[in-house]
mmCIF file of C-alpha atoms and ligand atoms in Angstrom:
data_model
loop_
_atom_site.group_PDB
_atom_site.id
_atom_site.type_symbol
_atom_site.label_atom_id
_atom_site.label_comp_id
_atom_site.label_asym_id
_atom_site.label_seq_id
_atom_site.Cartn_x
_atom_site.Cartn_y
_atom_site.Cartn_z
ATOM 1 C CA UNK A 4 37.025 10.843 -18.363
ATOM 2 C CA UNK A 5 34.622 13.671 -19.452
ATOM 3 C CA UNK A 6 31.541 14.635 -17.562
ATOM 4 C CA UNK A 7 29.007 16.682 -19.512
ATOM 5 C CA UNK A 8 26.481 18.852 -17.897
ATOM 6 C CA UNK A 9 23.251 20.284 -19.292
ATOM 7 C CA UNK A 10 20.900 22.383 -17.090
ATOM 8 C CA UNK A 11 17.432 21.731 -19.232
ATOM 9 C CA UNK A 12 15.797 24.020 -16.809
ATOM 10 C CA UNK A 13 16.062 25.752 -13.494
ATOM 11 C CA UNK A 14 19.196 27.773 -14.419
ATOM 12 C CA UNK A 15 18.534 31.829 -14.228
ATOM 13 C CA UNK A 16 15.105 31.821 -12.645
ATOM 14 C CA UNK A 17 13.124 29.941 -9.983
ATOM 15 C CA UNK A 18 11.955 27.592 -12.475
ATOM 16 C CA UNK A 19 11.399 23.636 -12.534
ATOM 17 C CA UNK A 20 14.390 21.674 -11.973
ATOM 18 C CA UNK A 21 15.728 19.262 -14.892
ATOM 19 C CA UNK A 22 19.520 18.494 -15.363
ATOM 20 C CA UNK A 23 21.565 15.887 -17.798
ATOM 21 C CA UNK A 24 25.022 14.653 -16.513
ATOM 22 C CA UNK A 25 26.464 12.786 -19.070
ATOM 23 C CA UNK A 26 29.337 10.457 -19.169
ATOM 24 C CA UNK A 27 31.059 7.482 -19.890
ATOM 25 C CA UNK A 28 28.328 7.129 -22.830
ATOM 26 C CA UNK A 29 25.388 7.354 -20.375
ATOM 27 C CA UNK A 30 22.718 9.932 -19.676
ATOM 28 C CA UNK A 31 21.328 10.600 -16.029
ATOM 29 C CA UNK A 32 18.448 13.144 -15.920
ATOM 30 C CA UNK A 33 18.372 14.752 -12.500
ATOM 31 C CA UNK A 34 14.829 15.633 -11.423
ATOM 32 C CA UNK A 35 11.996 16.499 -13.784
ATOM 33 C CA UNK A 36 10.293 19.443 -12.388
ATOM 34 C CA UNK A 37 6.814 20.598 -13.495
ATOM 35 C CA UNK A 38 5.306 23.974 -13.513
ATOM 36 C CA UNK A 39 5.361 26.112 -10.270
ATOM 37 C CA UNK A 40 2.562 28.430 -11.646
ATOM 38 C CA UNK A 41 -0.613 26.477 -12.867
ATOM 39 C CA UNK A 42 -0.959 26.892 -16.545
ATOM 40 C CA UNK A 43 2.842 27.270 -17.186
ATOM 41 C CA UNK A 44 3.437 24.982 -19.697
ATOM 42 C CA UNK A 45 6.952 22.897 -19.779
ATOM 43 C CA UNK A 46 9.180 22.747 -22.586
ATOM 44 C CA UNK A 47 12.491 21.114 -21.307
ATOM 45 C CA UNK A 48 10.456 17.578 -21.428
ATOM 46 C CA UNK A 49 10.171 17.722 -25.287
ATOM 47 C CA UNK A 50 12.029 14.969 -26.922
ATOM 48 C CA UNK A 51 14.392 14.484 -23.586
ATOM 49 C CA UNK A 52 16.689 11.443 -24.522
ATOM 50 C CA UNK A 53 18.221 10.067 -21.182
ATOM 51 C CA UNK A 54 18.954 6.305 -19.684
ATOM 52 C CA UNK A 55 17.677 6.624 -16.487
ATOM 53 C CA UNK A 56 16.146 9.393 -14.266
ATOM 54 C CA UNK A 57 16.785 10.192 -10.378
ATOM 55 C CA UNK A 58 14.403 12.357 -8.306
ATOM 56 C CA UNK A 59 15.662 14.241 -5.484
ATOM 57 C CA UNK A 60 12.326 14.973 -3.550
ATOM 58 C CA UNK A 61 8.480 15.592 -4.167
ATOM 59 C CA UNK A 62 8.077 19.074 -4.456
ATOM 60 C CA UNK A 63 6.311 19.687 -8.126
ATOM 61 C CA UNK A 64 9.159 21.752 -9.385
ATOM 62 C CA UNK A 65 11.450 18.520 -8.831
ATOM 63 C CA UNK A 66 9.160 15.816 -9.823
ATOM 64 C CA UNK A 67 6.106 17.246 -11.469
ATOM 65 C CA UNK A 68 6.647 16.269 -14.555
ATOM 66 C CA UNK A 69 7.368 12.798 -14.759
ATOM 67 C CA UNK A 70 3.889 12.098 -16.775
ATOM 68 C CA UNK A 71 6.022 13.700 -19.523
ATOM 69 C CA UNK A 72 8.961 11.042 -19.654
ATOM 70 C CA UNK A 73 8.321 7.606 -21.305
ATOM 71 C CA UNK A 74 6.790 5.313 -19.031
ATOM 72 C CA UNK A 75 9.604 2.391 -19.254
ATOM 73 C CA UNK A 76 12.399 5.270 -18.492
ATOM 74 C CA UNK A 77 14.028 3.909 -15.018
ATOM 75 C CA UNK A 78 13.144 5.947 -12.441
ATOM 76 C CA UNK A 79 14.980 6.075 -8.912
ATOM 77 C CA UNK A 80 13.642 7.968 -5.957
ATOM 78 C CA UNK A 81 13.225 7.120 -2.054
ATOM 79 C CA UNK A 82 9.902 5.124 -1.100
ATOM 80 C CA UNK A 83 8.500 8.343 0.451
ATOM 81 C CA UNK A 84 8.765 10.337 -2.756
ATOM 82 C CA UNK A 85 7.576 7.078 -4.897
ATOM 83 C CA UNK A 86 3.683 8.379 -3.245
ATOM 84 C CA UNK A 87 3.769 11.440 -5.164
ATOM 85 C CA UNK A 88 4.679 9.497 -8.559
ATOM 86 C CA UNK A 89 1.613 9.655 -11.016
ATOM 87 C CA UNK A 90 -0.400 6.340 -10.542
ATOM 88 C CA UNK A 91 1.222 3.009 -11.657
ATOM 89 C CA UNK A 92 4.382 4.582 -12.668
ATOM 90 C CA UNK A 93 7.461 2.071 -11.993
ATOM 91 C CA UNK A 94 10.137 3.214 -10.134
ATOM 92 C CA UNK A 95 13.152 1.700 -8.461
ATOM 93 C CA UNK A 96 14.530 2.421 -4.895
ATOM 94 C CA UNK A 97 16.931 5.184 -3.832
ATOM 95 C CA UNK A 98 18.623 4.919 -0.121
ATOM 96 C CA UNK A 99 17.505 7.904 1.999
ATOM 97 C CA UNK A 100 21.066 7.490 2.971
ATOM 98 C CA UNK A 101 23.764 5.292 0.769
ATOM 99 C CA UNK A 102 25.362 4.188 -2.378
ATOM 100 C CA UNK A 103 23.888 2.591 -5.643
ATOM 101 C CA UNK A 104 24.801 1.575 -9.034
ATOM 102 C CA UNK A 105 22.964 3.667 -11.803
ATOM 103 C CA UNK A 106 23.780 2.519 -15.335
ATOM 104 C CA UNK A 107 27.367 1.662 -14.207
ATOM 105 C CA UNK A 108 27.449 4.939 -12.529
ATOM 106 C CA UNK A 109 27.757 5.236 -8.204
ATOM 107 C CA UNK A 110 25.070 7.390 -7.259
ATOM 108 C CA UNK A 111 25.510 8.522 -3.181
ATOM 109 C CA UNK A 112 22.330 9.962 -1.449
ATOM 110 C CA UNK A 113 22.402 11.832 1.563
ATOM 111 C CA UNK A 114 20.046 13.963 3.778
ATOM 112 C CA UNK A 115 19.485 17.018 2.296
ATOM 113 C CA UNK A 116 17.401 18.751 5.408
ATOM 114 C CA UNK A 117 14.707 19.987 3.031
ATOM 115 C CA UNK A 118 11.835 17.380 3.012
ATOM 116 C CA UNK A 119 10.420 13.902 3.881
ATOM 117 C CA UNK A 120 12.023 11.261 2.096
ATOM 118 C CA UNK A 121 14.001 14.242 0.096
ATOM 119 C CA UNK A 122 17.754 13.529 -1.110
ATOM 120 C CA UNK A 123 21.109 14.886 -2.325
ATOM 121 C CA UNK A 124 22.569 12.966 -4.964
ATOM 122 C CA UNK A 125 26.484 12.703 -5.857
ATOM 123 C CA UNK A 126 27.756 10.913 -8.785
ATOM 124 C CA UNK A 127 31.098 9.364 -9.163
ATOM 125 C CA UNK A 128 32.460 10.499 -12.230
ATOM 126 C CA UNK A 129 35.259 12.466 -12.981
ATOM 127 C CA UNK A 130 36.153 14.720 -9.780
ATOM 128 C CA UNK A 131 32.324 14.249 -8.716
ATOM 129 C CA UNK A 132 29.339 15.851 -9.356
ATOM 130 C CA UNK A 133 27.124 17.088 -6.485
ATOM 131 C CA UNK A 134 23.430 18.046 -7.103
ATOM 132 C CA UNK A 135 21.618 19.557 -3.682
ATOM 133 C CA UNK A 136 18.358 18.967 -4.670
ATOM 134 C CA UNK A 137 16.632 21.697 -2.659
ATOM 135 C CA UNK A 138 18.494 21.728 0.589
ATOM 136 C CA UNK A 139 19.180 23.757 4.085
ATOM 137 C CA UNK A 140 21.138 23.220 7.021
ATOM 138 C CA UNK A 141 18.572 24.869 9.228
ATOM 139 C CA UNK A 142 15.950 22.626 9.435
ATOM 140 C CA UNK A 143 14.067 21.640 13.047
ATOM 141 C CA UNK A 144 13.308 18.022 12.048
ATOM 142 C CA UNK A 145 15.468 17.241 8.647
ATOM 143 C CA UNK A 146 19.384 16.666 9.286
ATOM 144 C CA UNK A 147 21.736 17.754 6.169
ATOM 145 C CA UNK A 148 24.190 14.566 5.951
ATOM 146 C CA UNK A 149 28.129 15.975 4.534
ATOM 147 C CA UNK A 150 28.112 15.190 1.520
ATOM 148 C CA UNK A 151 31.371 13.877 -0.513
ATOM 149 C CA UNK A 152 34.044 15.681 -2.301
ATOM 150 C CA UNK A 153 32.947 17.109 -5.687
ATOM 151 C CA UNK A 154 34.332 19.516 -8.374
ATOM 152 C CA UNK A 155 31.335 20.321 -9.800
ATOM 153 C CA UNK A 156 28.387 21.568 -7.561
ATOM 154 C CA UNK A 157 24.722 22.300 -8.611
ATOM 155 C CA UNK A 158 23.436 23.762 -5.938
ATOM 156 C CA UNK A 159 20.212 25.144 -4.469
ATOM 157 C CA UNK A 160 20.066 29.058 -4.675
ATOM 158 C CA UNK A 161 16.429 29.432 -4.088
ATOM 159 C CA UNK A 162 17.507 32.597 -1.681
ATOM 160 C CA UNK A 163 19.973 34.215 -3.726
ATOM 161 C CA UNK A 164 21.909 36.145 -2.076
ATOM 162 C CA UNK A 165 19.649 36.151 0.788
ATOM 163 C CA UNK A 166 21.416 35.202 4.189
ATOM 164 C CA UNK A 167 19.096 35.699 7.411
ATOM 165 C CA UNK A 168 19.196 33.222 9.803
ATOM 166 C CA UNK A 169 16.407 30.857 10.695
ATOM 167 C CA UNK A 170 15.938 32.447 14.402
ATOM 168 C CA UNK A 171 15.604 36.006 12.669
ATOM 169 C CA UNK A 172 12.920 34.452 10.680
ATOM 170 C CA UNK A 173 10.800 32.804 13.370
ATOM 171 C CA UNK A 174 11.193 36.030 15.412
ATOM 172 C CA UNK A 175 9.624 37.972 12.335
ATOM 173 C CA UNK A 176 6.837 34.904 12.344
ATOM 174 C CA UNK A 177 5.776 35.714 15.822
ATOM 175 C CA UNK A 178 5.191 39.420 15.409
ATOM 176 C CA UNK A 179 1.820 38.695 13.246
ATOM 177 C CA UNK A 180 0.312 36.217 16.264
ATOM 178 C CA UNK A 181 -1.558 39.361 16.996
ATOM 179 C CA UNK A 182 -4.352 38.024 14.801
ATOM 180 C CA UNK A 183 -5.693 35.039 13.432
ATOM 181 C CA UNK A 184 -3.067 33.257 11.351
ATOM 182 C CA UNK A 185 -3.550 30.299 8.678
ATOM 183 C CA UNK A 186 -0.125 29.231 7.517
ATOM 184 C CA UNK A 187 -0.780 27.552 3.992
ATOM 185 C CA UNK A 188 2.257 24.899 3.608
ATOM 186 C CA UNK A 189 3.711 21.757 1.573
ATOM 187 C CA UNK A 190 2.964 18.903 3.709
ATOM 188 C CA UNK A 191 5.948 17.055 3.391
ATOM 189 C CA UNK A 192 8.428 20.371 4.049
ATOM 190 C CA UNK A 193 8.620 22.987 6.139
ATOM 191 C CA UNK A 194 4.685 21.925 7.483
ATOM 192 C CA UNK A 195 6.438 19.388 9.794
ATOM 193 C CA UNK A 196 8.851 21.666 12.061
ATOM 194 C CA UNK A 197 6.280 24.689 11.495
ATOM 195 C CA UNK A 198 4.345 22.116 13.190
ATOM 196 C CA UNK A 199 6.327 21.623 16.489
ATOM 197 C CA UNK A 200 7.164 25.560 16.141
ATOM 198 C CA UNK A 201 3.887 26.290 16.849
ATOM 199 C CA UNK A 202 2.901 23.829 19.406
ATOM 200 C CA UNK A 203 5.723 25.636 21.400
ATOM 201 C CA UNK A 204 4.777 29.111 20.368
ATOM 202 C CA UNK A 205 0.839 28.486 20.774
ATOM 203 C CA UNK A 206 1.530 26.867 24.446
ATOM 204 C CA UNK A 207 3.780 29.933 25.217
ATOM 205 C CA UNK A 208 1.316 32.397 24.553
ATOM 206 C CA UNK A 209 -2.130 30.807 25.435
ATOM 207 C CA UNK A 210 -2.934 30.596 21.514
ATOM 208 C CA UNK A 211 -5.518 28.021 19.824
ATOM 209 C CA UNK A 212 -3.835 25.640 16.686
ATOM 210 C CA UNK A 213 -5.015 23.629 14.658
ATOM 211 C CA UNK A 214 -2.687 21.266 12.598
ATOM 212 C CA UNK A 215 -4.010 19.683 8.884
ATOM 213 C CA UNK A 216 -4.340 15.892 9.340
ATOM 214 C CA UNK A 217 -1.826 15.254 6.290
ATOM 215 C CA UNK A 218 0.835 17.236 8.116
ATOM 216 C CA UNK A 219 -0.227 15.146 11.374
ATOM 217 C CA UNK A 220 0.396 11.936 9.042
ATOM 218 C CA UNK A 221 4.012 13.100 7.821
ATOM 219 C CA UNK A 222 4.886 13.603 11.570
ATOM 220 C CA UNK A 223 3.912 9.944 12.349
ATOM 221 C CA UNK A 224 5.572 8.913 9.104
ATOM 222 C CA UNK A 225 8.891 10.532 10.414
ATOM 223 C CA UNK A 226 8.778 9.395 13.653
ATOM 224 C CA UNK A 227 8.175 5.741 12.535
ATOM 225 C CA UNK A 228 11.635 6.002 10.316
ATOM 226 C CA UNK A 229 15.193 4.850 11.486
ATOM 227 C CA UNK A 230 15.768 8.132 14.167
ATOM 228 C CA UNK A 231 19.632 8.849 12.353
ATOM 229 C CA UNK A 232 16.521 9.870 9.388
ATOM 230 C CA UNK A 233 15.424 13.314 11.684
ATOM 231 C CA UNK A 234 17.193 15.686 14.053
ATOM 232 C CA UNK A 235 17.972 14.152 17.377
ATOM 233 C CA UNK A 236 16.396 15.252 20.388
ATOM 234 C CA UNK A 237 12.828 15.770 18.647
ATOM 235 C CA UNK A 238 11.065 12.600 19.418
ATOM 236 C CA UNK A 239 9.096 13.590 22.340
ATOM 237 C CA UNK A 240 8.046 16.651 20.814
ATOM 238 C CA UNK A 241 6.719 14.653 17.700
ATOM 239 C CA UNK A 242 5.246 12.414 19.962
ATOM 240 C CA UNK A 243 3.529 15.224 22.094
ATOM 241 C CA UNK A 244 2.462 16.793 18.476
ATOM 242 C CA UNK A 245 0.589 13.588 17.422
ATOM 243 C CA UNK A 246 -1.291 13.668 21.029
ATOM 244 C CA UNK A 247 -2.502 17.057 20.995
ATOM 245 C CA UNK A 248 -5.955 16.947 19.332
ATOM 246 C CA UNK A 249 -6.825 20.331 17.251
ATOM 247 C CA UNK A 250 -8.012 23.190 19.245
ATOM 248 C CA UNK A 251 -11.999 24.500 18.217
ATOM 249 C CA UNK A 252 -11.848 27.181 16.143
ATOM 250 C CA UNK A 253 -7.916 27.868 16.548
ATOM 251 C CA UNK A 254 -6.461 31.156 16.067
ATOM 252 C CA UNK A 255 -3.400 29.850 14.372
ATOM 253 C CA UNK A 256 -4.249 27.177 11.738
ATOM 254 C CA UNK A 257 -1.087 25.037 9.714
ATOM 255 C CA UNK A 258 -2.761 23.640 6.780
ATOM 256 C CA UNK A 259 -1.643 21.682 3.944
ATOM 257 C CA UNK A 260 -1.640 24.415 0.891
ATOM 258 C CA UNK A 261 -4.547 23.368 -1.701
ATOM 259 C CA UNK A 262 -4.253 27.114 -3.693
ATOM 260 C CA UNK A 263 -5.891 28.727 -0.502
ATOM 261 C CA UNK A 264 -7.179 32.207 -1.176
ATOM 262 C CA UNK A 265 -7.969 35.256 1.315
ATOM 263 C CA UNK A 266 -11.894 34.369 0.276
ATOM 264 C CA UNK A 267 -11.547 30.963 1.837
ATOM 265 C CA UNK A 268 -10.153 32.274 5.049
ATOM 266 C CA UNK A 269 -12.712 35.076 5.875
ATOM 267 C CA UNK A 270 -11.538 34.766 9.471
ATOM 268 C CA UNK A 271 -7.807 34.451 9.357
ATOM 269 C CA UNK A 272 -4.984 36.328 7.598
ATOM 270 C CA UNK A 273 -3.139 34.025 5.378
ATOM 271 C CA UNK A 274 0.478 33.839 5.724
ATOM 272 C CA UNK A 275 2.747 32.734 3.337
ATOM 273 C CA UNK A 276 6.435 31.533 4.376
ATOM 274 C CA UNK A 277 7.465 30.645 1.106
ATOM 275 C CA UNK A 278 7.525 30.741 -2.533
ATOM 276 C CA UNK A 279 4.740 33.333 -3.754
ATOM 277 C CA UNK A 280 3.351 32.628 -7.425
ATOM 278 C CA UNK A 281 2.422 35.780 -9.402
ATOM 279 C CA UNK A 282 -0.951 35.560 -8.366
ATOM 280 C CA UNK A 283 -0.163 35.573 -4.622
ATOM 281 C CA UNK A 284 2.693 38.195 -5.308
ATOM 282 C CA UNK A 285 -0.321 40.602 -6.423
ATOM 283 C CA UNK A 286 -1.978 39.416 -3.499
ATOM 284 C CA UNK A 287 0.275 40.161 -0.999
ATOM 285 C CA UNK A 288 0.634 43.993 -3.177
ATOM 286 C CA UNK A 289 -2.848 44.749 -2.538
ATOM 287 C CA UNK A 290 -2.583 43.838 1.065
ATOM 288 C CA UNK A 291 -4.893 40.716 1.091
ATOM 289 C CA UNK A 292 -1.983 38.052 2.610
ATOM 290 C CA UNK A 293 1.097 38.312 4.449
ATOM 291 C CA UNK A 294 4.490 37.054 4.131
ATOM 292 C CA UNK A 295 7.601 35.900 6.148
ATOM 293 C CA UNK A 296 10.411 33.783 4.870
ATOM 294 C CA UNK A 297 10.256 30.361 6.802
ATOM 295 C CA UNK A 298 14.353 29.065 5.770
ATOM 296 C CA UNK A 299 13.809 25.696 3.620
ATOM 297 C CA UNK A 300 16.603 26.635 1.460
ATOM 298 C CA UNK A 301 20.371 27.106 1.610
ATOM 299 C CA UNK A 302 21.062 30.815 2.765
ATOM 300 C CA UNK A 303 24.039 32.523 0.999
ATOM 301 C CA UNK A 304 26.745 31.339 3.405
ATOM 302 C CA UNK A 305 25.556 28.069 3.742
ATOM 303 C CA UNK A 306 26.021 27.577 0.218
ATOM 304 C CA UNK A 307 29.159 29.191 0.298
ATOM 305 C CA UNK A 308 30.294 26.688 2.864
ATOM 306 C CA UNK A 309 28.918 23.848 1.019
ATOM 307 C CA UNK A 310 31.004 25.079 -2.164
ATOM 308 C CA UNK A 311 34.038 24.763 0.010
ATOM 309 C CA UNK A 312 33.258 21.690 2.217
ATOM 310 C CA UNK A 313 32.730 20.071 -1.478
ATOM 311 C CA UNK A 314 35.987 21.177 -3.221
ATOM 312 C CA UNK A 315 34.309 22.685 -5.499
ATOM 313 C CA UNK A 316 36.194 24.131 -8.789
ATOM 314 C CA UNK A 317 32.922 24.663 -10.398
ATOM 315 C CA UNK A 318 29.902 25.868 -8.646
ATOM 316 C CA UNK A 319 26.181 26.672 -10.033
ATOM 317 C CA UNK A 320 23.444 28.614 -8.270
ATOM 318 C CA UNK A 321 20.171 26.948 -9.375
ATOM 319 C CA UNK A 322 16.507 28.263 -9.341
ATOM 320 C CA UNK A 323 17.587 31.953 -8.986
ATOM 321 C CA UNK A 324 18.049 34.813 -10.700
ATOM 322 C CA UNK A 325 21.113 36.158 -12.390
ATOM 323 C CA UNK A 326 20.671 39.012 -13.841
ATOM 324 C CA UNK A 327 23.794 41.704 -13.441
ATOM 325 C CA UNK A 328 23.627 42.471 -9.367
ATOM 326 C CA UNK A 329 22.975 38.804 -8.958
ATOM 327 C CA UNK A 330 25.983 37.697 -10.805
ATOM 328 C CA UNK A 331 28.187 40.455 -9.179
ATOM 329 C CA UNK A 332 26.706 39.071 -5.959
ATOM 330 C CA UNK A 333 27.120 35.499 -6.639
ATOM 331 C CA UNK A 334 30.954 36.404 -7.948
ATOM 332 C CA UNK A 335 31.629 38.429 -4.680
ATOM 333 C CA UNK A 336 30.277 35.145 -3.182
ATOM 334 C CA UNK A 337 32.143 32.460 -5.046
ATOM 335 C CA UNK A 338 34.651 34.031 -6.757
ATOM 336 C CA UNK A 339 36.286 31.815 -9.627
ATOM 337 C CA UNK A 340 34.149 28.778 -8.604
ATOM 338 C CA UNK A 341 31.349 30.571 -9.985
ATOM 339 C CA UNK A 342 29.946 28.756 -13.324
ATOM 340 C CA UNK A 343 26.595 30.262 -14.660
ATOM 341 C CA UNK A 344 26.821 28.241 -18.549
ATOM 342 C CA UNK A 345 23.514 25.803 -19.276
ATOM 343 C CA UNK A 346 26.351 23.258 -20.953
ATOM 344 C CA UNK A 347 29.404 22.861 -19.772
ATOM 345 C CA UNK A 348 32.140 19.737 -19.865
ATOM 346 C CA UNK A 349 34.627 19.098 -17.426
ATOM 347 C CA UNK A 350 37.673 16.700 -18.090
ATOM 348 C CA UNK A 351 39.546 14.999 -15.781
ATOM 349 C CA UNK A 352 42.382 12.393 -15.679
ATOM 350 C CA UNK A 353 42.018 9.102 -13.431
ATOM 351 C CA UNK A 354 45.772 10.321 -12.054
ATOM 352 C CA UNK A 355 44.151 13.742 -11.132
ATOM 353 C CA UNK A 356 42.867 15.415 -8.392
ATOM 354 C CA UNK A 357 40.712 18.346 -7.648
ATOM 355 C CA UNK A 358 41.387 21.564 -9.511
ATOM 356 C CA UNK A 359 42.217 19.406 -12.974
ATOM 357 C CA UNK A 360 39.086 20.619 -14.865
ATOM 358 C CA UNK A 361 39.380 22.365 -17.959
HETATM 359 ZN ZN1 LIG B 413 11.621 21.561 -2.279
#
């Protein structure tokens, strides 16, 4: 059996995700990412020819180009992710954790530790293909499920070879509490865990806090899901967060990111914790905003550990620069497992196990 991987977008920079896996005469598209920067045009979707599309999660760089695809193309995603599809787009359910048949291919999903309703995808073709979508081991609220073995691993390397633990990130964020802060965040991702952390910090430090209603609604959704779809031991914290009102004129404000600008927040300093668009990079360079990462992607040692756990022989670091220096670092981290080809074919026999790939 041969498996052909074609990375239409997402290789070599932090770009929209779109990967085709072709096997058994079928072509599956993993994610349909849209532009990360307003005004950018997407070209990967031109004349894309696939049998079905699977969406890992609802962030724009993974779901934003669904409207560019044919309306009748079968589309699979979890019910929560379906809330972010274009209006009236038909879809079929992916389990949050489970197995289903897509075009004759067994697809396994598991929790990716990154966002509400987000999953990783494993395809039982060849000696296994694993696609992490966006993934993280360190979320305070979203669990990460151990995936089945896979010879080919397409992994979230959004942070490059950065490897700072979340505890160090949180410590660095807390150093900014000397001034009024607004945190614009994705409401289905880190917003949920930041809400729980900020409540604890605000109560310990006697600071006032307001949490965006969208983030509160998503916390309620998470609490209503089966308990195995969230980290153990957090239910009381979520219940407390939902019961706690917003403080008037709060010093700390956790807000659903709507392209907030410093001008919109004259009384607060904007503290960003994720990917910065070029406009925001310029604001940071000009000293108009602050930035400190809150980990929501795999850091280097976790990506490395995941590659080993999968038994992967070909590991593609996605969504990151692959300039010469980065390539050297990835070589050191992944050795002969490193694969940076936009297109490659792996062959396996039915009797072989891992390591038989050409
Ligand atoms: Zn994401």
